[in-house]
Every structure is written in C-alpha cells, then in structure tokens.
Coordinates of C-alpha atoms (C1' of nucleotides) in Angstrom, one line a residue:
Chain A
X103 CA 6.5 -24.4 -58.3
X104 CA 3.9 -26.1 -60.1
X105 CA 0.1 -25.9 -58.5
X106 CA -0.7 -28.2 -55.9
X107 CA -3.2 -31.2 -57.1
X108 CA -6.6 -30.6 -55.7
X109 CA -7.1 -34.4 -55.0
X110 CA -3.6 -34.5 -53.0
X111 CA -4.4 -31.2 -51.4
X112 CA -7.7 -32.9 -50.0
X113 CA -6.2 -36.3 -48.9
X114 CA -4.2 -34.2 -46.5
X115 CA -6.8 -32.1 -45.4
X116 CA -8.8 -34.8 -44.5
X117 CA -5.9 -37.0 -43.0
X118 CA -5.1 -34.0 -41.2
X119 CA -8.6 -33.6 -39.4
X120 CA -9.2 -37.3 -39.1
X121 CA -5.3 -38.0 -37.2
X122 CA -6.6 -35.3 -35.3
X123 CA -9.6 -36.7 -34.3
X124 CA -8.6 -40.1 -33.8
X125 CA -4.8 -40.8 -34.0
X126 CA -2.8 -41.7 -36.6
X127 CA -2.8 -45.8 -35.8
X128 CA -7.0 -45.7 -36.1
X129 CA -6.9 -43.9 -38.7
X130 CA -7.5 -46.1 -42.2
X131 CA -6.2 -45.3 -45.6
X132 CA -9.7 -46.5 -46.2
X133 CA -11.1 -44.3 -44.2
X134 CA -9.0 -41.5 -45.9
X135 CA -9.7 -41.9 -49.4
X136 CA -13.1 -42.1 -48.4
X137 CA -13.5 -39.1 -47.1
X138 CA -11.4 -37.4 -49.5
X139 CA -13.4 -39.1 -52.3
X140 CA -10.3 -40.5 -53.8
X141 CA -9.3 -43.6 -54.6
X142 CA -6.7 -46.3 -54.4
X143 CA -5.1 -45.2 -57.4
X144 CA -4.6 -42.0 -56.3
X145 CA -3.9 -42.2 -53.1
X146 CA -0.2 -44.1 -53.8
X147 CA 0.2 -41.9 -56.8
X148 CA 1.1 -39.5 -54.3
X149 CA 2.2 -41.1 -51.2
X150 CA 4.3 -44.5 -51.8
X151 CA 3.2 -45.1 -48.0
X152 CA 0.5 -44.2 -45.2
X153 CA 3.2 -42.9 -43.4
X154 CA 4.3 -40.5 -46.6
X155 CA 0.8 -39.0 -45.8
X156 CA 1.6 -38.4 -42.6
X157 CA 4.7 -36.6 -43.5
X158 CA 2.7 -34.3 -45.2
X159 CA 0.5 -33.9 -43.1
X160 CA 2.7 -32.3 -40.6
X161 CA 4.4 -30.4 -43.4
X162 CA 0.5 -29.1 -43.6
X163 CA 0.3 -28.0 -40.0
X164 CA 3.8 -26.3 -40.0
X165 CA 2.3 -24.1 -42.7
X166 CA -1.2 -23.7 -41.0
X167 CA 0.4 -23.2 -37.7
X168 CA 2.1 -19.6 -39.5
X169 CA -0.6 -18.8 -42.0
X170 CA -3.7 -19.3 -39.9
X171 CA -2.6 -19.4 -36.6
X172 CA 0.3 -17.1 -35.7
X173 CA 0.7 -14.9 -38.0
X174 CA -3.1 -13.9 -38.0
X175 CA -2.7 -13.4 -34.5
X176 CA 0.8 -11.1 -35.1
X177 CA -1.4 -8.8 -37.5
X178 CA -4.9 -8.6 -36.1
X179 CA -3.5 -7.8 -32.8
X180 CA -1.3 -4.8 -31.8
X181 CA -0.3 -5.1 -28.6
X182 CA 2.3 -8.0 -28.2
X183 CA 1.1 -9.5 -25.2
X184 CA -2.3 -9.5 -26.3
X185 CA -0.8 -11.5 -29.2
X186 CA 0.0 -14.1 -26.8
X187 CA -3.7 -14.2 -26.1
X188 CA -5.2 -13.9 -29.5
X189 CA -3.2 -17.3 -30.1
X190 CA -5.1 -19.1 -27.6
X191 CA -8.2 -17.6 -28.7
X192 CA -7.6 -19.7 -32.2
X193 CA -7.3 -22.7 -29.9
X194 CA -10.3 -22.1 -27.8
X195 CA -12.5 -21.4 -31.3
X196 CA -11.0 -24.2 -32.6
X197 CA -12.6 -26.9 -29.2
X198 CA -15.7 -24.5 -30.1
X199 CA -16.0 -24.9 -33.9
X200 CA -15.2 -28.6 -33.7
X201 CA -17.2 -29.5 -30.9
X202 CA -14.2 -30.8 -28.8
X203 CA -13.7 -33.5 -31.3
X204 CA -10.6 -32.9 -32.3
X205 CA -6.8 -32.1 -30.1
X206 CA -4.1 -29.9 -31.1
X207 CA -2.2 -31.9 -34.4
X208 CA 0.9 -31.5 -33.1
X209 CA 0.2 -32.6 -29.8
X210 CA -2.1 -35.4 -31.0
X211 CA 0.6 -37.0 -33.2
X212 CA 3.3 -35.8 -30.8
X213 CA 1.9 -38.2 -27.7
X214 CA 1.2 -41.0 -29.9
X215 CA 4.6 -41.1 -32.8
X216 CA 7.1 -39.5 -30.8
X217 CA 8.8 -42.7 -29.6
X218 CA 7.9 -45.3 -32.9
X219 CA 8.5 -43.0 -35.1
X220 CA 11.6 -40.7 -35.3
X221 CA 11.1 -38.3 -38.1
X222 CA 7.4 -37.4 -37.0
X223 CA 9.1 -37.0 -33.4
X224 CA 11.5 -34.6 -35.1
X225 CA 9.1 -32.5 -37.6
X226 CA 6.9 -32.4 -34.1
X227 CA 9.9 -31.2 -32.3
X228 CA 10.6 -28.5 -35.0
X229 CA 7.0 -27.6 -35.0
X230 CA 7.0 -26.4 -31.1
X231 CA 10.6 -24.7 -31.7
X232 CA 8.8 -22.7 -34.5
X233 CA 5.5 -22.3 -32.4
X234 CA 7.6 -21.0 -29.3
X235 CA 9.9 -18.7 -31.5
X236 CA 6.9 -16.6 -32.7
X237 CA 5.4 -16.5 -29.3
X238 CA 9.2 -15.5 -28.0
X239 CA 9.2 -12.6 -30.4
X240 CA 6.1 -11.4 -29.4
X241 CA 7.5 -11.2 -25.7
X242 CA 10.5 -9.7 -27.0
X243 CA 8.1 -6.7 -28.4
X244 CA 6.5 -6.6 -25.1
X245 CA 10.1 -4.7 -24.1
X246 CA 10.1 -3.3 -20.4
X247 CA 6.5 -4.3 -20.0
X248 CA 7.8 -7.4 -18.6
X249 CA 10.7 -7.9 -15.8
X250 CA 14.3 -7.8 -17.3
X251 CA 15.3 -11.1 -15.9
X252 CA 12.6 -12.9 -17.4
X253 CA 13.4 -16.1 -19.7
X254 CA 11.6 -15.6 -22.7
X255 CA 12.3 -18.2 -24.2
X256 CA 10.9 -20.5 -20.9
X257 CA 7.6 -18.1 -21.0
X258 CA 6.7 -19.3 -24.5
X259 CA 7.6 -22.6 -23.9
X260 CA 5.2 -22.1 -20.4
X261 CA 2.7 -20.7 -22.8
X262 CA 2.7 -23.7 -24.7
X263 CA 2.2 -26.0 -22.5
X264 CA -0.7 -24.6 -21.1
X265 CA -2.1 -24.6 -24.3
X266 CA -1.5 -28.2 -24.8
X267 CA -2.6 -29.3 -21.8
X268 CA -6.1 -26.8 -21.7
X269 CA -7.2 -28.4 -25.3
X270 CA -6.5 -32.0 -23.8
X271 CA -8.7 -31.1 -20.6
X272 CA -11.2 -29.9 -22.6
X273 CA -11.3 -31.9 -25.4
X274 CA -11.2 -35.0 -22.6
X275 CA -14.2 -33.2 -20.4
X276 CA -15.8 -31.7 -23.0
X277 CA -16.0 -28.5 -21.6
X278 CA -14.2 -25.2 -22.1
X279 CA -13.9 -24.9 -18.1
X280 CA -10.5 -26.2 -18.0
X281 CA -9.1 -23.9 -20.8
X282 CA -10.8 -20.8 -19.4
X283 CA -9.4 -21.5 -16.3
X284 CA -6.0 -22.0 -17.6
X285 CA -5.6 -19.2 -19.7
X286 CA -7.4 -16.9 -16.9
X287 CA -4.9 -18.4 -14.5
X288 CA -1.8 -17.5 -17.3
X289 CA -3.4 -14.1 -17.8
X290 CA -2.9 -13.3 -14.2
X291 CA 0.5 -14.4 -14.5
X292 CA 1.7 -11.9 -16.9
X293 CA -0.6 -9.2 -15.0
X294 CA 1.7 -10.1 -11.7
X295 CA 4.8 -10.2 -14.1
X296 CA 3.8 -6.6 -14.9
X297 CA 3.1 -5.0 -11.8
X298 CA -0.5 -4.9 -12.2
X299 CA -2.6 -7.9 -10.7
X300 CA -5.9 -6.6 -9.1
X301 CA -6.7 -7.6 -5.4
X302 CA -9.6 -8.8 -4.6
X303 CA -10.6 -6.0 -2.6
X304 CA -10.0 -3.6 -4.9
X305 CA -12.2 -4.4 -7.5
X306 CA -15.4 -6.1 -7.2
X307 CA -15.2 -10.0 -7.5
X308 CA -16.8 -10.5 -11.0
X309 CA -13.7 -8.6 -12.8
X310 CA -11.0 -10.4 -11.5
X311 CA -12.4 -14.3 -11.9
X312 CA -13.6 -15.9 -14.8
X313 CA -17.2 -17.4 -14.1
X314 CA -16.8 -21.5 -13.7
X315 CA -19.1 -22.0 -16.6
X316 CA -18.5 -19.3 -19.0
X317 CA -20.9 -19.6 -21.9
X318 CA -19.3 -21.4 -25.4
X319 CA -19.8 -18.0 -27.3
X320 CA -18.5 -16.0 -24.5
X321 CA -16.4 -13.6 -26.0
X322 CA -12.4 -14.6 -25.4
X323 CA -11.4 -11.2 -24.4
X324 CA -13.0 -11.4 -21.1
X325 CA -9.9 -13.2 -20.1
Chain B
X243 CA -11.7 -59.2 -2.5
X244 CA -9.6 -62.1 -4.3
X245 CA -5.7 -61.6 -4.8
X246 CA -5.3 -60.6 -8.1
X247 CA -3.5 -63.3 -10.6
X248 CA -0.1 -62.7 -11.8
X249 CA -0.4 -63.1 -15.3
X250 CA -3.3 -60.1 -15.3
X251 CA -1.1 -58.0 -13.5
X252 CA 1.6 -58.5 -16.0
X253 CA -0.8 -57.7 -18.9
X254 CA -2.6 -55.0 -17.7
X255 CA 1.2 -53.3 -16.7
X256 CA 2.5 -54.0 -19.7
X257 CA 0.0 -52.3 -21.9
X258 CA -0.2 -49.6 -20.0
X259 CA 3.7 -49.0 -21.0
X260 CA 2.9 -50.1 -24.4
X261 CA -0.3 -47.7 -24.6
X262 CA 1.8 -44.7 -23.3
X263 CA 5.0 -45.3 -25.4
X264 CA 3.4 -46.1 -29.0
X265 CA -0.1 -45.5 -28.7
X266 CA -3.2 -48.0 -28.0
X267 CA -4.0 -48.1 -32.3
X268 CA -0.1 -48.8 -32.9
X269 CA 0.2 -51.4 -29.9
X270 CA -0.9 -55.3 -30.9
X271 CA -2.3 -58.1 -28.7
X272 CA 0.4 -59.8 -29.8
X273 CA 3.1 -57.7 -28.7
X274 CA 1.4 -56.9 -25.0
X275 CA 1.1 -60.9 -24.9
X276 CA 5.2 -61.6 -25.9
X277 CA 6.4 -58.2 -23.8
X278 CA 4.0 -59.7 -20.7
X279 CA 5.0 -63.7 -21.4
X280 CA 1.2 -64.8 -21.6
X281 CA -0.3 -66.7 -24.4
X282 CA -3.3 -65.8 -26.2
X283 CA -5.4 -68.1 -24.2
X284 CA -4.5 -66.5 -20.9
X285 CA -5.4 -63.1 -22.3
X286 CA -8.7 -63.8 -23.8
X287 CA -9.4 -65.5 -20.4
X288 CA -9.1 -62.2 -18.9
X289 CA -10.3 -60.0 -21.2
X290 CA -13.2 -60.3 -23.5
X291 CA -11.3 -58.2 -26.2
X292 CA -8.3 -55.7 -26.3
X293 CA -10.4 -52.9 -25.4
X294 CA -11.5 -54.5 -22.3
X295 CA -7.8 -54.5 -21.7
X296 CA -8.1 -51.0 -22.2
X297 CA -10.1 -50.2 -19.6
X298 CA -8.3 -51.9 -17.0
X299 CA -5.4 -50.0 -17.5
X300 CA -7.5 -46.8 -17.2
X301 CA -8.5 -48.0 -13.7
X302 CA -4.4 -49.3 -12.8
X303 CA -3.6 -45.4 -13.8
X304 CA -6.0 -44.0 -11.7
X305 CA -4.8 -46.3 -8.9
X306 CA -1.6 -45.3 -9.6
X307 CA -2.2 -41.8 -9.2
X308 CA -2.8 -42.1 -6.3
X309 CA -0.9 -44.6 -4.8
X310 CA 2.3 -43.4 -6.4
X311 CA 2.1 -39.9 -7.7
X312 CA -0.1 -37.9 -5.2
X313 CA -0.4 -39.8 -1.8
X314 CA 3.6 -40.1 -1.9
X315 CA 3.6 -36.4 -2.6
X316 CA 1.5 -35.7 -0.2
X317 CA 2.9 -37.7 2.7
X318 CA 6.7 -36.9 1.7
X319 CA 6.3 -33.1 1.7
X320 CA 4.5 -31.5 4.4
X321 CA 4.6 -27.7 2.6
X322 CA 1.2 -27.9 1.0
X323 CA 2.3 -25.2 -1.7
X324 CA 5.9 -27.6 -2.8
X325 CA 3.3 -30.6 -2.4
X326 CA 2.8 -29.1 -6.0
X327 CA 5.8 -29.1 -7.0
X328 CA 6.8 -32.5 -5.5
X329 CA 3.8 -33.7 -8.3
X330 CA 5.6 -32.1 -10.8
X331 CA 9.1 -33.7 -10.1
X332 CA 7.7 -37.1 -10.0
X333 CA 6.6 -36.8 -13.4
X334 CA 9.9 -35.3 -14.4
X335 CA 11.7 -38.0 -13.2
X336 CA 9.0 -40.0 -14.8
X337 CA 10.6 -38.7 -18.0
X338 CA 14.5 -39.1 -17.1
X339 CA 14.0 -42.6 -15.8
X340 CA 12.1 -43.5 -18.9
X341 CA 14.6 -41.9 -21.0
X342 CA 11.5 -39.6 -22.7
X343 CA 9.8 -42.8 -24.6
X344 CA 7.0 -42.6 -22.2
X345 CA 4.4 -39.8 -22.2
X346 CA 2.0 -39.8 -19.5
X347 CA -0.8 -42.5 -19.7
X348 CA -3.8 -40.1 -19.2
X349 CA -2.9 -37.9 -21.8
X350 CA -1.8 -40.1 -24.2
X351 CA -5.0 -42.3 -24.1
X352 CA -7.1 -38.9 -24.1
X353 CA -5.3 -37.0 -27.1
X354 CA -6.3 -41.0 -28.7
X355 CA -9.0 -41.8 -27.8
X356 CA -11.2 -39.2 -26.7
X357 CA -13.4 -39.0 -29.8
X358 CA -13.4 -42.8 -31.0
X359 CA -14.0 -44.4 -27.6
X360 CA -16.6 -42.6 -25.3
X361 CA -15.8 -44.5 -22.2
X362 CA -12.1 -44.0 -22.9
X363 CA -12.7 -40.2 -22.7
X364 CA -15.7 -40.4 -19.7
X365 CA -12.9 -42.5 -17.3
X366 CA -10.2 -40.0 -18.9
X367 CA -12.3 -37.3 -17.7
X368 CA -12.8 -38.7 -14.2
X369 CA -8.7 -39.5 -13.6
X370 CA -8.3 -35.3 -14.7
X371 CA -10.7 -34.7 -11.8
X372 CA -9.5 -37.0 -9.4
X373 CA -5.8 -35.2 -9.7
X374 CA -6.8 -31.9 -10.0
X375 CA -9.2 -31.9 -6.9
X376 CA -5.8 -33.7 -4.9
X377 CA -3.9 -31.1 -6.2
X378 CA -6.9 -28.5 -5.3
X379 CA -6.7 -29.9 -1.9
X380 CA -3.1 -28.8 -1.5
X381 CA -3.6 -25.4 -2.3
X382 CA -6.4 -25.2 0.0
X383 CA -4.5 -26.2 2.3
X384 CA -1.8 -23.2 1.7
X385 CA -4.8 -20.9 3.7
X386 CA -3.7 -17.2 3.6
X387 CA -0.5 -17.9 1.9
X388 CA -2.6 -17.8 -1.6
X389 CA -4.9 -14.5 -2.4
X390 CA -8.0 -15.2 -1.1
X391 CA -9.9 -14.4 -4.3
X392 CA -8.2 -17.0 -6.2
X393 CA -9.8 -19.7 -8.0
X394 CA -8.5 -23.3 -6.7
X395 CA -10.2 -25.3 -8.8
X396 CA -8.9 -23.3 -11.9
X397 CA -5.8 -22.8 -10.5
X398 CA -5.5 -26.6 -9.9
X399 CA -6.5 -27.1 -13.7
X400 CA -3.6 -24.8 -14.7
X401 CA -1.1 -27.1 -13.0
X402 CA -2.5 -30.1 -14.6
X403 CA -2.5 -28.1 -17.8
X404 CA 1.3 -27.0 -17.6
X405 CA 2.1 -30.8 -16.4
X406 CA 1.0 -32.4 -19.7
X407 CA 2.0 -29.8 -21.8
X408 CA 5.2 -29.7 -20.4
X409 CA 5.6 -33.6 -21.1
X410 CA 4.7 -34.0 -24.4
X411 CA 7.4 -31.2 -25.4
X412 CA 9.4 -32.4 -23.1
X413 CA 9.3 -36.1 -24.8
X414 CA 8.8 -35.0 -28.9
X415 CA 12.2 -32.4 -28.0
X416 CA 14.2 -35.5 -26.1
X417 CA 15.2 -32.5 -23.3
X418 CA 14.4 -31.6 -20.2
X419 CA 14.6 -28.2 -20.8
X420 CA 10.6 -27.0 -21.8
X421 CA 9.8 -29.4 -18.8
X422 CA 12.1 -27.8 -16.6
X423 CA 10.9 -24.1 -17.8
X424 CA 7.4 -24.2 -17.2
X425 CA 8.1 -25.5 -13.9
X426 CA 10.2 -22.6 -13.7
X427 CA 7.5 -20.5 -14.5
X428 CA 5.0 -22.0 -12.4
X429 CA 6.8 -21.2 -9.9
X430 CA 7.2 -18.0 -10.9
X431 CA 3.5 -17.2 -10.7
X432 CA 3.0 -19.4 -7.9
X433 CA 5.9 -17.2 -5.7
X434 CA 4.2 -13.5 -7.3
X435 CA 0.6 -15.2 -6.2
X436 CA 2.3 -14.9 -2.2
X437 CA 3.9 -11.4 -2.9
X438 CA 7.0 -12.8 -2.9
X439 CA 8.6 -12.5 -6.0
X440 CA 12.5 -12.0 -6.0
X441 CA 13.6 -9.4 -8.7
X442 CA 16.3 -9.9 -10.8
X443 CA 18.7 -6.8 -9.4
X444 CA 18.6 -8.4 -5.6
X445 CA 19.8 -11.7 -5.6
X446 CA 22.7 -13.2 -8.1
X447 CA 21.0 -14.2 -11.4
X448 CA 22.2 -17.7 -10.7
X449 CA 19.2 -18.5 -8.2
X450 CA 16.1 -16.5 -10.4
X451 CA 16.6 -18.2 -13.3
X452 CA 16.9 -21.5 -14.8
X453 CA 19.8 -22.5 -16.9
X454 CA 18.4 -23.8 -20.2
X455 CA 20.2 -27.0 -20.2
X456 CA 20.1 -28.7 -16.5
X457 CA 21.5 -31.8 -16.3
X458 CA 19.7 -34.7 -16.5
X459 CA 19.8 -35.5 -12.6
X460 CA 19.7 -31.9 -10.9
X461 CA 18.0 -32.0 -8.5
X462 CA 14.4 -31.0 -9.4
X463 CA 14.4 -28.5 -5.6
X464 CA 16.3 -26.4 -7.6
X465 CA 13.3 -25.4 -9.2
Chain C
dG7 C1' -5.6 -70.7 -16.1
dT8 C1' -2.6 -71.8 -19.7
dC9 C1' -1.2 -74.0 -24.0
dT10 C1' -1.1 -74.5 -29.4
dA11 C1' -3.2 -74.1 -33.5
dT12 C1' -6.0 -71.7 -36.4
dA13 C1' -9.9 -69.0 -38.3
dC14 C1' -11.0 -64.9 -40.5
dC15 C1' -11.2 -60.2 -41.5
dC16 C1' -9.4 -55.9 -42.5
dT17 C1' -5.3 -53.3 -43.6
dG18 C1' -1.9 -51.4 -46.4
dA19 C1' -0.4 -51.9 -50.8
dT20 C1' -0.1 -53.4 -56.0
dA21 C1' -1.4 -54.2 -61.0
dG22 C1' -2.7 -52.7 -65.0
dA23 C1' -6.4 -50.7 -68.0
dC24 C1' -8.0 -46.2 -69.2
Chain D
dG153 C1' -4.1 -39.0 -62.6
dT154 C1' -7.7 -42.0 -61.7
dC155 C1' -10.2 -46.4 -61.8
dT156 C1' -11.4 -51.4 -60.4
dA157 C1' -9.9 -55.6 -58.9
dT158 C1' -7.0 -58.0 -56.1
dC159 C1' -3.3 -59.7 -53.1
dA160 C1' -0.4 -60.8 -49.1
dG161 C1' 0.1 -60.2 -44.2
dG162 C1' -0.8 -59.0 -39.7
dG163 C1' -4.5 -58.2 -36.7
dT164 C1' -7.9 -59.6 -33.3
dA165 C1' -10.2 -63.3 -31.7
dT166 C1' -11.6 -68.5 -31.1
dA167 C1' -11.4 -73.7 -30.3
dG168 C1' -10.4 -77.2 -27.6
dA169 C1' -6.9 -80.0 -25.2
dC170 C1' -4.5 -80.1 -20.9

DNA sequence: GTCTATACCCTGATAGAC
DNA sequence: GTCTATCAGGGTATAGAC
C-alpha cells in the first residue's frame, strides 16, 4: 500500500473537523482547501466530488473511532466495565479540548445525511454497529459481573445513545452538566445491574452524586 | 393576538420537516416555497431571510413540545414514572410514522447549527431545558417511589440523552431495534431505581427481555 | 399578501500550464 | 501533484405590478 499523500491526508483532516463543527451542507470546498492550504487543483485530484471527501471522511472516523478511541480505551483500561467508562471519557475530553465546538462525526453527519444521502446513512450505520460491537465485547468480559439475562447487545447500544445524546446537550448548552449527569446517571445503572448501588444513607451524600457544576478539569473518574 | 396566516403556517411547517429530514445547509428556499405552495414573494413578505425562517421553526418546535409531546403525555397517563415512558413512545412512533427519514428537529438543528449560528444553539439550549424540566417534573412527581438521594434534574438529562441517541441510531440503522433497546434499558434502571427489578430465573424470559426485532407496530407498553 | 421576473453572488467543478 | 484562471448553475434575495 503506497504512503498516503500528505496534502490528501490533510483535506480530510480538516473536512473532518470542519463537518463536525458545522455540518456537511455549510461546509465549503472553499472553505476546505483553505484551511487545508490546498488548492483547486488538488483538491479534485483526489476527490472527483465534495461528496467523494465526505466518503473519506467517514472512512477517516471508522479508523479513528478503533485507533484512538476504542482501542485505547481496551488497552489503557483493565477492567472491562471501566472500559465502558474510559470511552466516554474520550468524548467528554473531546467537548473539553474543543471547547464544545464540535459534535460527535458520526452523529453530526448521521442527523443531517442519513435520509439524502444513502451511502453516508450506511457507512454511519456500519460505524455504530462497529462502535457497539467493541463496547458489547467489553460487556461480554465483564462475565458474571453483570445479570445473566442481560442483553448485551441492547446495553451497548443504551451506551451509545447516551453518549450521543450527552455530547449534543453539551455541545448545545455549552456545559459539561448534561454529560456528567448522564454518565453519573449510566454509572449507577451498571452499579444497580451489579448488586452494588450505595444508598443514600449509607454513605455520606457527596460520594454518591456528582456536584451540578463539576469543574471542566475535574478528573472523569469521579464518575 | 392576530390569527396567524395560512401561507406562514405552511412555510414555517414545512421547513421544519425539511430542516429535520435533510438538514437546514442542504434544504433551499426554493424547495420550502414549492413543498409549502408559496411564491417567493409571499416568503420574503414573512421573513426577512431564510434564517429568519429558521427561527420560527425553533419557536413552532418548542410549541410543539409541548402541545404535542409532553402535555399529551402528561394528560393521557396519570403514572408519573410511565409519563416517561409515554414521551419516549411518542417519539418512537415519531420514527415508524415517518418511516425513519425524520430525526428529531432539536437535535438535528443543534448537531448543525450549534457552532455557526449562536441563537440557533442559545434557543436550542432553552427547548433542552424546557423538556427536561417537564420531564423533571414527572419524576418529582413519583415521590418515594424514586431514592431520595437521586438527582432529578440529572436524571431528567439522562432521558433526554437516551431519547436522541436512541433516534439518530434508530434513523441512520432504518430499525427500531437500538430505539427499542435503550428504552429497554431505561427501564431497566428505572425499575432497579424502585427496588424492583425482576431477575431473569423468576419470570419466563419472554417478559425481561426485548426481542431484537419487534415489529414495527408492537405496542410500545411492551416496553 | 401574492405574483412573475430577475439580479447577483457564491458554489462546486473544469481547463490546461507547469 | 499543484497552480491560476475561469465557468456554469443554483442559491438567496429583490423589484414592482396586482
């Protein structure tokens, strides 16, 4: 496989980060080549279309979404479960490191392509399978830890969702409060799910909710 | 207050379709003007430009909400707790009856919009706090049937958060199935929250678990 | 309030030299 | 592979009669 051209490589880095920030349809080619200090020329040297970019683009967060994002989270965590957590704590650096100015790629290009355009609604579609497969194997190392009857498959999908929905809530109010308190509210799921939720007279109150306003740099873990 | 003309109604309906099936960048004045049967003259009469458009359909959505999606559930389920749950359904029907081109308007316009249009995202913000503090109502109104250390607000957020999750998979998969499996879960958490949690070896696996593929028009109490 | 006709700009895309 | 120059078309928005 010959190496990847630099120029390419940055026209989907930067389409990537700018259909994230704004959508695909206000996004200019432009805009684009601007950014990625290209120019025409180049640009459809590569892609024959704008939507060609866009392709690759999600062929760029399919490989992201393993290299960067799950997979670090499979080997810098050990216990499975807190896997589960260590992949929402990319999401939450992510709102951080970006200032809440960009979504989730997938679910940015999801809500806005899914119905106008049918292979980005498909790559999208293959993109949560693949995300909820690695989450479903990390549940599936979880073992007895969690009930017998439970539907793996459904709690990664739940998991999902929440984390879709918590970077839209924050991303929208500008504020981590949301996430926080989706994620707190998914970690006391699995605590219930394992026997071992805390009751609130049992411990005092500061261990068992997360503050309203938890500070931007608060460490994730607290969750 | 003046009845409100026709022909605005029409507009301001119809893009709020358009907006939520294809995206407010990918949507032009001239298709909301053929899809609504106005002319160019009547639209420019009403709105300055297409963003002013825009905004009026942020303001029908929030009347929508509650006029259709959380007063109906409130007044058509008297459980506070499957008040929640009767939110839920409308949006899943939402997604049957609309044959999953539609996401829902307030996420769609948010995951767009947020970063590129500043009041887009400040009236976004305010519809995601209008329906979580409805939804934050019910709950309070389950009393003692919740823990008492429990965080509404957060908790309320975590619904909202599985809700548009679960609809953009729900719409880039075409299935109801990651819909129907957070739901599943929610109520999972939701049934473990009260202490009562059914486990698997006392009741046929038929009623703790969802089968992966309900049909299209089960009925959403099944949940 | 609604109609038709039209201005005008910006967009995606092309051509052809280097 | 990259550059500059340029096009064709669709997009938003306007003008002015009715």
């Amino acid at each position: 496989m010959a190496r990847k051209s630099t120029t390419r490589d940055r026209l989907v880095r930067t389409a990537t980060e700018l259909f994230s920030r704004q959508g695909y349809g206000q996004t200019g080619v432009n805009e684009i080549m601007q950014q990625a200090r290209a120019t025409s020329g180049s640009f459809y040297h590569f892609f024959p279309a704008k939507e060609d970019l866009l392709l690759a683009v999600l062929d760029h967060v399919g490989e992201t979404l393993h290299g960067e994002v799950l997979g670090p989270a499979a080997e810098g965590t050990e216990d499975p479960i807190e896997r589960v957590f260590a992949v929402l704590a990319y999401y939450r650096r992510y709102l951080v490191d970006t200032n809440f100015a960009l979504g989730s790629p997938m679910g940015n290009l999801a809500a806005e392509l899914s119905e106008s355009h049918p292979q980005v609604r498909s790559k999208v579609s293959e993109l949560f399978a693949a995300w909820t497969a690695e989450v479903e194997a990390f549940l599936g190392e979880a073992g007895d830890r969690l009930p017998p009857d439970l539907d793996n498959t459904g709690l990664a999908e739940f998991v999902l969702s929440t984390m879709e929905g918590a970077v839209m809530q924050a991303r929208a109010r500008r504020s981590l409060a949301p996430f926080d308190a989706s994620v707190a509210q998914l970690r006391r799921y699995f605590d219930l799910l394992r026997g071992e939720d805390v009751k609130a007279d049992e411990v005092p109150a500061s261990l068992v909710s997360i503050p309203r306003k938890a500070p931007q740099n608060a460490d994730w873990r607290s969750w």
